Amino acid sequence: MGKHRAHLVWDWNGTLLDDIGTVIEATNAAFREIGLPPITLERYRELYCVPIPLFYERLLGRLPSEEEWAVMDGAFHRHYWARADACGLTDGAAELLAAAREYGRTQSLLSLAPHEHLVPLVRRHGIHDWFVRVDGRTGHSTSGKAEHMVRHLRALDGIPAERIVVIGDAADDAVAAAHVGARAVLYTGGSHSRASLEMAGVPVVDTLAEAVTVAEDLVA
């Protein structure tokens, strides 16, 4: 399995899937339902964090109540999944995934998108077969990706953590990588500003092609 090459664990939303515009549309549609003013992409990237209730705390100045959180979360997902099929892959993503086998890399996909939504969408984009494993979120967790990463790596059948590089668009991807002893590269095209990504203390890049190059260098 490419003994001396990186195994890439890709994030989905905001990384392989170019959906940040749809996220903003769905967020603002949900905000209208609960009487909040709209948010710009720049403001979203400045405030976004995981767990998601803390993101809403930054917006509201207080943690939402359980009832408010349920309404906001439900409204966002309803609006997002009504629009998700229109999202395309990030420029160059399909070609990078297809080229991995030629270069001896293996790769998998781990997302906090619900598993039952994620898998059909990945198949629809024609890239499912490039991954040795595709895992979405199961259950109702808002705590981030770290524990999901533990289960994902356990299922990768012996790929050592020192060969693994997580590529994502959120500081939480770097946290999840560190949690299992892996490395991370963060991409600026998704949910965070470059400044907030740089605070994670891992390489930050502007293209997925650069992310793959950096990932290979990290395990060389």
PDB file of C-alpha atoms in Angstrom:
ATOM      1  CA  MET A   1       0.000   0.000   0.000  1.00  0.00           C
ATOM      2  CA  GLY A   2       2.703   2.505  -0.897  1.00  0.00           C
ATOM      3  CA  LYS A   3       4.854   1.777   2.134  1.00  0.00           C
ATOM      4  CA  HIS A   4       6.917   4.946   2.012  1.00  0.00           C
ATOM      5  CA  ARG A   5       4.278   7.342   0.657  1.00  0.00           C
ATOM      6  CA  ALA A   6       1.685   9.373   2.477  1.00  0.00           C
ATOM      7  CA  HIS A   7      -1.782   8.114   3.207  1.00  0.00           C
ATOM      8  CA  LEU A   8      -4.072  11.124   2.808  1.00  0.00           C
ATOM      9  CA  VAL A   9      -7.210  11.482   4.895  1.00  0.00           C
ATOM     10  CA  TRP A  10      -9.310  14.001   3.010  1.00  0.00           C
ATOM     11  CA  ASP A  11     -11.997  16.212   4.471  1.00  0.00           C
ATOM     12  CA  TRP A  12     -15.125  16.702   2.356  1.00  0.00           C
ATOM     13  CA  ASN A  13     -17.047  19.949   2.946  1.00  0.00           C
ATOM     14  CA  GLY A  14     -14.973  22.974   2.025  1.00  0.00           C
ATOM     15  CA  THR A  15     -12.056  20.795   0.920  1.00  0.00           C
ATOM     16  CA  LEU A  16     -12.899  18.307  -1.829  1.00  0.00           C
ATOM     17  CA  LEU A  17     -16.417  19.726  -2.169  1.00  0.00           C
ATOM     18  CA  ASP A  18     -16.510  23.404  -3.102  1.00  0.00           C
ATOM     19  CA  ASP A  19     -19.546  24.228  -1.008  1.00  0.00           C
ATOM     20  CA  ILE A  20     -18.632  27.295   1.056  1.00  0.00           C
ATOM     21  CA  GLY A  21     -20.969  29.490  -1.004  1.00  0.00           C
ATOM     22  CA  THR A  22     -23.800  27.042  -0.362  1.00  0.00           C
ATOM     23  CA  VAL A  23     -22.935  26.960   3.342  1.00  0.00           C
ATOM     24  CA  ILE A  24     -23.299  30.748   3.509  1.00  0.00           C
ATOM     25  CA  GLU A  25     -26.611  30.625   1.603  1.00  0.00           C
ATOM     26  CA  ALA A  26     -27.968  27.926   3.919  1.00  0.00           C
ATOM     27  CA  THR A  27     -26.693  29.730   7.023  1.00  0.00           C
ATOM     28  CA  ASN A  28     -28.409  32.956   6.029  1.00  0.00           C
ATOM     29  CA  ALA A  29     -31.619  31.160   5.067  1.00  0.00           C
ATOM     30  CA  ALA A  30     -31.619  29.563   8.509  1.00  0.00           C
ATOM     31  CA  PHE A  31     -30.812  32.900  10.165  1.00  0.00           C
ATOM     32  CA  ARG A  32     -33.839  34.494   8.491  1.00  0.00           C
ATOM     33  CA  GLU A  33     -36.050  31.846  10.085  1.00  0.00           C
ATOM     34  CA  ILE A  34     -34.872  32.762  13.579  1.00  0.00           C
ATOM     35  CA  GLY A  35     -34.577  36.531  13.134  1.00  0.00           C
ATOM     36  CA  LEU A  36     -30.791  36.862  12.913  1.00  0.00           C
ATOM     37  CA  PRO A  37     -29.141  39.241  10.415  1.00  0.00           C
ATOM     38  CA  PRO A  38     -27.231  37.710   7.486  1.00  0.00           C
ATOM     39  CA  ILE A  39     -23.534  36.941   7.712  1.00  0.00           C
ATOM     40  CA  THR A  40     -20.883  37.559   5.049  1.00  0.00           C
ATOM     41  CA  LEU A  41     -18.355  34.977   3.934  1.00  0.00           C
ATOM     42  CA  GLU A  42     -15.550  37.006   5.528  1.00  0.00           C
ATOM     43  CA  ARG A  43     -17.364  37.219   8.867  1.00  0.00           C
ATOM     44  CA  TYR A  44     -18.214  33.514   8.745  1.00  0.00           C
ATOM     45  CA  ARG A  45     -14.568  32.592   8.184  1.00  0.00           C
ATOM     46  CA  GLU A  46     -13.527  34.909  11.001  1.00  0.00           C
ATOM     47  CA  LEU A  47     -15.943  33.374  13.537  1.00  0.00           C
ATOM     48  CA  TYR A  48     -16.333  29.737  12.489  1.00  0.00           C
ATOM     49  CA  CYS A  49     -15.180  27.092  14.961  1.00  0.00           C
ATOM     50  CA  VAL A  50     -15.968  23.601  16.237  1.00  0.00           C
ATOM     51  CA  PRO A  51     -17.936  22.592  18.223  1.00  0.00           C
ATOM     52  CA  ILE A  52     -20.635  24.422  16.262  1.00  0.00           C
ATOM     53  CA  PRO A  53     -22.548  25.733  19.316  1.00  0.00           C
ATOM     54  CA  LEU A  54     -19.460  27.845  20.096  1.00  0.00           C
ATOM     55  CA  PHE A  55     -19.720  29.346  16.604  1.00  0.00           C
ATOM     56  CA  TYR A  56     -23.256  30.421  17.427  1.00  0.00           C
ATOM     57  CA  GLU A  57     -22.037  31.770  20.776  1.00  0.00           C
ATOM     58  CA  ARG A  58     -19.631  34.008  18.874  1.00  0.00           C
ATOM     59  CA  LEU A  59     -22.525  35.235  16.754  1.00  0.00           C
ATOM     60  CA  LEU A  60     -25.058  35.690  19.565  1.00  0.00           C
ATOM     61  CA  GLY A  61     -22.746  36.711  22.378  1.00  0.00           C
ATOM     62  CA  ARG A  62     -24.024  33.764  24.409  1.00  0.00           C
ATOM     63  CA  LEU A  63     -24.442  30.023  24.056  1.00  0.00           C
ATOM     64  CA  PRO A  64     -27.781  29.145  22.447  1.00  0.00           C
ATOM     65  CA  SER A  65     -30.279  27.257  24.560  1.00  0.00           C
ATOM     66  CA  GLU A  66     -30.914  23.621  23.665  1.00  0.00           C
ATOM     67  CA  GLU A  67     -34.170  24.658  21.998  1.00  0.00           C
ATOM     68  CA  GLU A  68     -32.496  27.452  20.013  1.00  0.00           C
ATOM     69  CA  TRP A  69     -29.679  25.114  18.960  1.00  0.00           C
ATOM     70  CA  ALA A  70     -32.134  22.487  17.753  1.00  0.00           C
ATOM     71  CA  VAL A  71     -34.005  25.067  15.665  1.00  0.00           C
ATOM     72  CA  MET A  72     -30.831  26.587  14.174  1.00  0.00           C
ATOM     73  CA  ASP A  73     -29.193  23.247  13.439  1.00  0.00           C
ATOM     74  CA  GLY A  74     -32.329  21.814  11.888  1.00  0.00           C
ATOM     75  CA  ALA A  75     -32.921  24.900   9.750  1.00  0.00           C
ATOM     76  CA  PHE A  76     -29.338  24.953   8.486  1.00  0.00           C
ATOM     77  CA  HIS A  77     -29.332  21.297   7.475  1.00  0.00           C
ATOM     78  CA  ARG A  78     -32.704  21.579   5.772  1.00  0.00           C
ATOM     79  CA  HIS A  79     -31.504  24.484   3.645  1.00  0.00           C
ATOM     80  CA  TYR A  80     -28.033  23.033   3.033  1.00  0.00           C
ATOM     81  CA  TRP A  81     -29.158  19.618   1.816  1.00  0.00           C
ATOM     82  CA  ALA A  82     -31.729  21.227  -0.476  1.00  0.00           C
ATOM     83  CA  ARG A  83     -28.780  22.905  -2.228  1.00  0.00           C
ATOM     84  CA  ALA A  84     -25.960  20.364  -1.858  1.00  0.00           C
ATOM     85  CA  ASP A  85     -26.500  18.558  -5.159  1.00  0.00           C
ATOM     86  CA  ALA A  86     -25.626  21.760  -7.019  1.00  0.00           C
ATOM     87  CA  CYS A  87     -22.141  21.950  -5.464  1.00  0.00           C
ATOM     88  CA  GLY A  88     -19.160  20.895  -7.557  1.00  0.00           C
ATOM     89  CA  LEU A  89     -15.793  19.508  -6.618  1.00  0.00           C
ATOM     90  CA  THR A  90     -12.959  21.913  -5.892  1.00  0.00           C
ATOM     91  CA  ASP A  91     -10.841  22.710  -8.957  1.00  0.00           C
ATOM     92  CA  GLY A  92      -8.387  19.902  -9.614  1.00  0.00           C
ATOM     93  CA  ALA A  93      -9.763  17.603  -6.900  1.00  0.00           C
ATOM     94  CA  ALA A  94     -10.890  14.791  -9.189  1.00  0.00           C
ATOM     95  CA  GLU A  95      -7.565  14.754 -11.051  1.00  0.00           C
ATOM     96  CA  LEU A  96      -5.557  14.671  -7.803  1.00  0.00           C
ATOM     97  CA  LEU A  97      -7.612  11.785  -6.468  1.00  0.00           C
ATOM     98  CA  ALA A  98      -7.297   9.827  -9.694  1.00  0.00           C
ATOM     99  CA  ALA A  99      -3.524  10.355  -9.812  1.00  0.00           C
ATOM    100  CA  ALA A 100      -2.911   8.986  -6.325  1.00  0.00           C
ATOM    101  CA  ARG A 101      -2.644   5.358  -7.406  1.00  0.00           C
ATOM    102  CA  GLU A 102      -0.032   6.216 -10.029  1.00  0.00           C
ATOM    103  CA  TYR A 103       2.141   7.823  -7.345  1.00  0.00           C
ATOM    104  CA  GLY A 104       1.703   5.049  -4.805  1.00  0.00           C
ATOM    105  CA  ARG A 105      -0.451   7.036  -2.408  1.00  0.00           C
ATOM    106  CA  THR A 106      -3.492   5.676  -0.632  1.00  0.00           C
ATOM    107  CA  GLN A 107      -6.311   7.902   0.519  1.00  0.00           C
ATOM    108  CA  SER A 108      -9.519   7.871   2.489  1.00  0.00           C
ATOM    109  CA  LEU A 109     -12.307  10.319   3.265  1.00  0.00           C
ATOM    110  CA  LEU A 110     -13.517  11.352   6.719  1.00  0.00           C
ATOM    111  CA  SER A 111     -16.274  13.911   7.097  1.00  0.00           C
ATOM    112  CA  LEU A 112     -18.631  15.201   9.761  1.00  0.00           C
ATOM    113  CA  ALA A 113     -21.370  15.225   7.127  1.00  0.00           C
ATOM    114  CA  PRO A 114     -23.986  12.560   7.931  1.00  0.00           C
ATOM    115  CA  HIS A 115     -22.827   9.236   6.516  1.00  0.00           C
ATOM    116  CA  GLU A 116     -26.151   8.539   4.819  1.00  0.00           C
ATOM    117  CA  HIS A 117     -25.887  11.814   2.869  1.00  0.00           C
ATOM    118  CA  LEU A 118     -22.134  11.703   2.272  1.00  0.00           C
ATOM    119  CA  VAL A 119     -21.752   8.353   0.521  1.00  0.00           C
ATOM    120  CA  PRO A 120     -24.382   8.937  -2.214  1.00  0.00           C
ATOM    121  CA  LEU A 121     -22.939  12.392  -2.897  1.00  0.00           C
ATOM    122  CA  VAL A 122     -19.382  11.077  -3.196  1.00  0.00           C
ATOM    123  CA  ARG A 123     -20.633   8.376  -5.580  1.00  0.00           C
ATOM    124  CA  ARG A 124     -22.544  10.957  -7.616  1.00  0.00           C
ATOM    125  CA  HIS A 125     -19.295  12.831  -8.210  1.00  0.00           C
ATOM    126  CA  GLY A 126     -17.655   9.639  -9.499  1.00  0.00           C
ATOM    127  CA  ILE A 127     -14.780   9.583  -7.012  1.00  0.00           C
ATOM    128  CA  HIS A 128     -15.838   6.932  -4.499  1.00  0.00           C
ATOM    129  CA  ASP A 129     -13.535   4.255  -5.933  1.00  0.00           C
ATOM    130  CA  TRP A 130     -10.411   6.363  -5.359  1.00  0.00           C
ATOM    131  CA  PHE A 131     -10.762   5.929  -1.578  1.00  0.00           C
ATOM    132  CA  VAL A 132      -9.928   2.879   0.492  1.00  0.00           C
ATOM    133  CA  ARG A 133     -12.574   4.027   2.972  1.00  0.00           C
ATOM    134  CA  VAL A 134     -15.315   6.684   3.173  1.00  0.00           C
ATOM    135  CA  ASP A 135     -16.697   7.593   6.599  1.00  0.00           C
ATOM    136  CA  GLY A 136     -19.276  10.215   7.500  1.00  0.00           C
ATOM    137  CA  ARG A 137     -20.691  11.115  10.876  1.00  0.00           C
ATOM    138  CA  THR A 138     -23.042   8.713  12.566  1.00  0.00           C
ATOM    139  CA  GLY A 139     -25.226   9.905  15.425  1.00  0.00           C
ATOM    140  CA  HIS A 140     -25.645  13.482  16.636  1.00  0.00           C
ATOM    141  CA  SER A 141     -22.209  14.749  17.620  1.00  0.00           C
ATOM    142  CA  THR A 142     -21.119  18.403  17.776  1.00  0.00           C
ATOM    143  CA  SER A 143     -17.767  17.762  19.462  1.00  0.00           C
ATOM    144  CA  GLY A 144     -15.521  17.777  16.412  1.00  0.00           C
ATOM    145  CA  LYS A 145     -13.616  15.197  14.396  1.00  0.00           C
ATOM    146  CA  ALA A 146     -11.053  13.801  16.866  1.00  0.00           C
ATOM    147  CA  GLU A 147     -12.940  10.732  18.069  1.00  0.00           C
ATOM    148  CA  HIS A 148     -14.219  10.047  14.555  1.00  0.00           C
ATOM    149  CA  MET A 149     -10.580  10.113  13.433  1.00  0.00           C
ATOM    150  CA  VAL A 150      -9.683   7.459  16.018  1.00  0.00           C
ATOM    151  CA  ARG A 151     -12.325   5.114  14.602  1.00  0.00           C
ATOM    152  CA  HIS A 152     -11.387   5.939  11.016  1.00  0.00           C
ATOM    153  CA  LEU A 153      -7.708   5.120  11.537  1.00  0.00           C
ATOM    154  CA  ARG A 154      -8.561   1.954  13.417  1.00  0.00           C
ATOM    155  CA  ALA A 155     -10.451   0.798  10.326  1.00  0.00           C
ATOM    156  CA  LEU A 156      -7.543   1.571   7.972  1.00  0.00           C
ATOM    157  CA  ASP A 157      -5.970  -1.766   8.825  1.00  0.00           C
ATOM    158  CA  GLY A 158      -2.487  -1.021  10.012  1.00  0.00           C
ATOM    159  CA  ILE A 159      -1.507   2.217   8.245  1.00  0.00           C
ATOM    160  CA  PRO A 160       0.804   3.860  10.805  1.00  0.00           C
ATOM    161  CA  ALA A 161      -0.017   7.354  12.053  1.00  0.00           C
ATOM    162  CA  GLU A 162       3.377   8.667  10.937  1.00  0.00           C
ATOM    163  CA  ARG A 163       2.381   8.024   7.317  1.00  0.00           C
ATOM    164  CA  ILE A 164      -0.969   9.790   7.620  1.00  0.00           C
ATOM    165  CA  VAL A 165      -1.626  13.396   6.619  1.00  0.00           C
ATOM    166  CA  VAL A 166      -5.048  14.948   7.076  1.00  0.00           C
ATOM    167  CA  ILE A 167      -6.042  17.554   4.473  1.00  0.00           C
ATOM    168  CA  GLY A 168      -8.906  19.813   5.507  1.00  0.00           C
ATOM    169  CA  ASP A 169     -10.205  23.359   5.644  1.00  0.00           C
ATOM    170  CA  ALA A 170     -10.733  23.744   9.407  1.00  0.00           C
ATOM    171  CA  ALA A 171      -8.556  24.031  12.492  1.00  0.00           C
ATOM    172  CA  ASP A 172     -10.500  21.045  13.831  1.00  0.00           C
ATOM    173  CA  ASP A 173      -8.865  18.889  11.129  1.00  0.00           C
ATOM    174  CA  ALA A 174      -5.460  19.728  12.618  1.00  0.00           C
ATOM    175  CA  VAL A 175      -6.761  18.962  16.121  1.00  0.00           C
ATOM    176  CA  ALA A 176      -8.070  15.582  14.944  1.00  0.00           C
ATOM    177  CA  ALA A 177      -4.763  14.757  13.241  1.00  0.00           C
ATOM    178  CA  ALA A 178      -2.756  15.615  16.340  1.00  0.00           C
ATOM    179  CA  HIS A 179      -5.137  13.516  18.453  1.00  0.00           C
ATOM    180  CA  VAL A 180      -4.016  10.363  16.621  1.00  0.00           C
ATOM    181  CA  GLY A 181      -0.376  11.320  16.068  1.00  0.00           C
ATOM    182  CA  ALA A 182      -0.821  12.228  12.392  1.00  0.00           C
ATOM    183  CA  ARG A 183       0.101  15.398  10.506  1.00  0.00           C
ATOM    184  CA  ALA A 184      -2.177  17.934   8.822  1.00  0.00           C
ATOM    185  CA  VAL A 185      -2.235  20.442   5.985  1.00  0.00           C
ATOM    186  CA  LEU A 186      -4.966  23.088   5.964  1.00  0.00           C
ATOM    187  CA  TYR A 187      -6.572  24.568   2.842  1.00  0.00           C
ATOM    188  CA  THR A 188      -7.805  28.168   2.692  1.00  0.00           C
ATOM    189  CA  GLY A 189     -10.748  27.628   0.323  1.00  0.00           C
ATOM    190  CA  GLY A 190     -13.292  26.594   2.935  1.00  0.00           C
ATOM    191  CA  SER A 191     -14.581  27.625   6.338  1.00  0.00           C
ATOM    192  CA  HIS A 192     -11.665  29.527   7.905  1.00  0.00           C
ATOM    193  CA  SER A 193      -9.634  32.617   7.146  1.00  0.00           C
ATOM    194  CA  ARG A 194      -5.922  32.093   6.514  1.00  0.00           C
ATOM    195  CA  ALA A 195      -5.128  33.908   9.781  1.00  0.00           C
ATOM    196  CA  SER A 196      -7.259  31.521  11.849  1.00  0.00           C
ATOM    197  CA  LEU A 197      -5.817  28.471  10.070  1.00  0.00           C
ATOM    198  CA  GLU A 198      -2.260  29.628  10.701  1.00  0.00           C
ATOM    199  CA  MET A 199      -2.989  29.635  14.427  1.00  0.00           C
ATOM    200  CA  ALA A 200      -3.263  25.821  14.241  1.00  0.00           C
ATOM    201  CA  GLY A 201       0.506  25.568  13.780  1.00  0.00           C
ATOM    202  CA  VAL A 202       0.472  23.355  10.676  1.00  0.00           C
ATOM    203  CA  PRO A 203       1.173  24.136   6.984  1.00  0.00           C
ATOM    204  CA  VAL A 204      -1.499  26.281   5.301  1.00  0.00           C
ATOM    205  CA  VAL A 205      -1.955  26.247   1.509  1.00  0.00           C
ATOM    206  CA  ASP A 206      -4.162  27.877  -1.107  1.00  0.00           C
ATOM    207  CA  THR A 207      -4.677  24.924  -3.483  1.00  0.00           C
ATOM    208  CA  LEU A 208      -5.289  21.202  -3.106  1.00  0.00           C
ATOM    209  CA  ALA A 209      -2.349  20.449  -5.403  1.00  0.00           C
ATOM    210  CA  GLU A 210      -0.085  22.317  -3.015  1.00  0.00           C
ATOM    211  CA  ALA A 211      -1.653  20.435  -0.102  1.00  0.00           C
ATOM    212  CA  VAL A 212      -0.716  17.086  -1.650  1.00  0.00           C
ATOM    213  CA  THR A 213       2.853  18.224  -2.355  1.00  0.00           C
ATOM    214  CA  VAL A 214       3.288  19.460   1.220  1.00  0.00           C
ATOM    215  CA  ALA A 215       1.753  16.257   2.578  1.00  0.00           C
ATOM    216  CA  GLU A 216       4.293  14.147   0.687  1.00  0.00           C
ATOM    217  CA  ASP A 217       7.120  16.306   1.998  1.00  0.00           C
ATOM    218  CA  LEU A 218       5.884  15.844   5.569  1.00  0.00           C
ATOM    219  CA  VAL A 219       6.274  12.057   5.410  1.00  0.00           C
ATOM    220  CA  ALA A 220       9.307  11.875   3.118  1.00  0.00           C
TER     221      ALA A 220
END
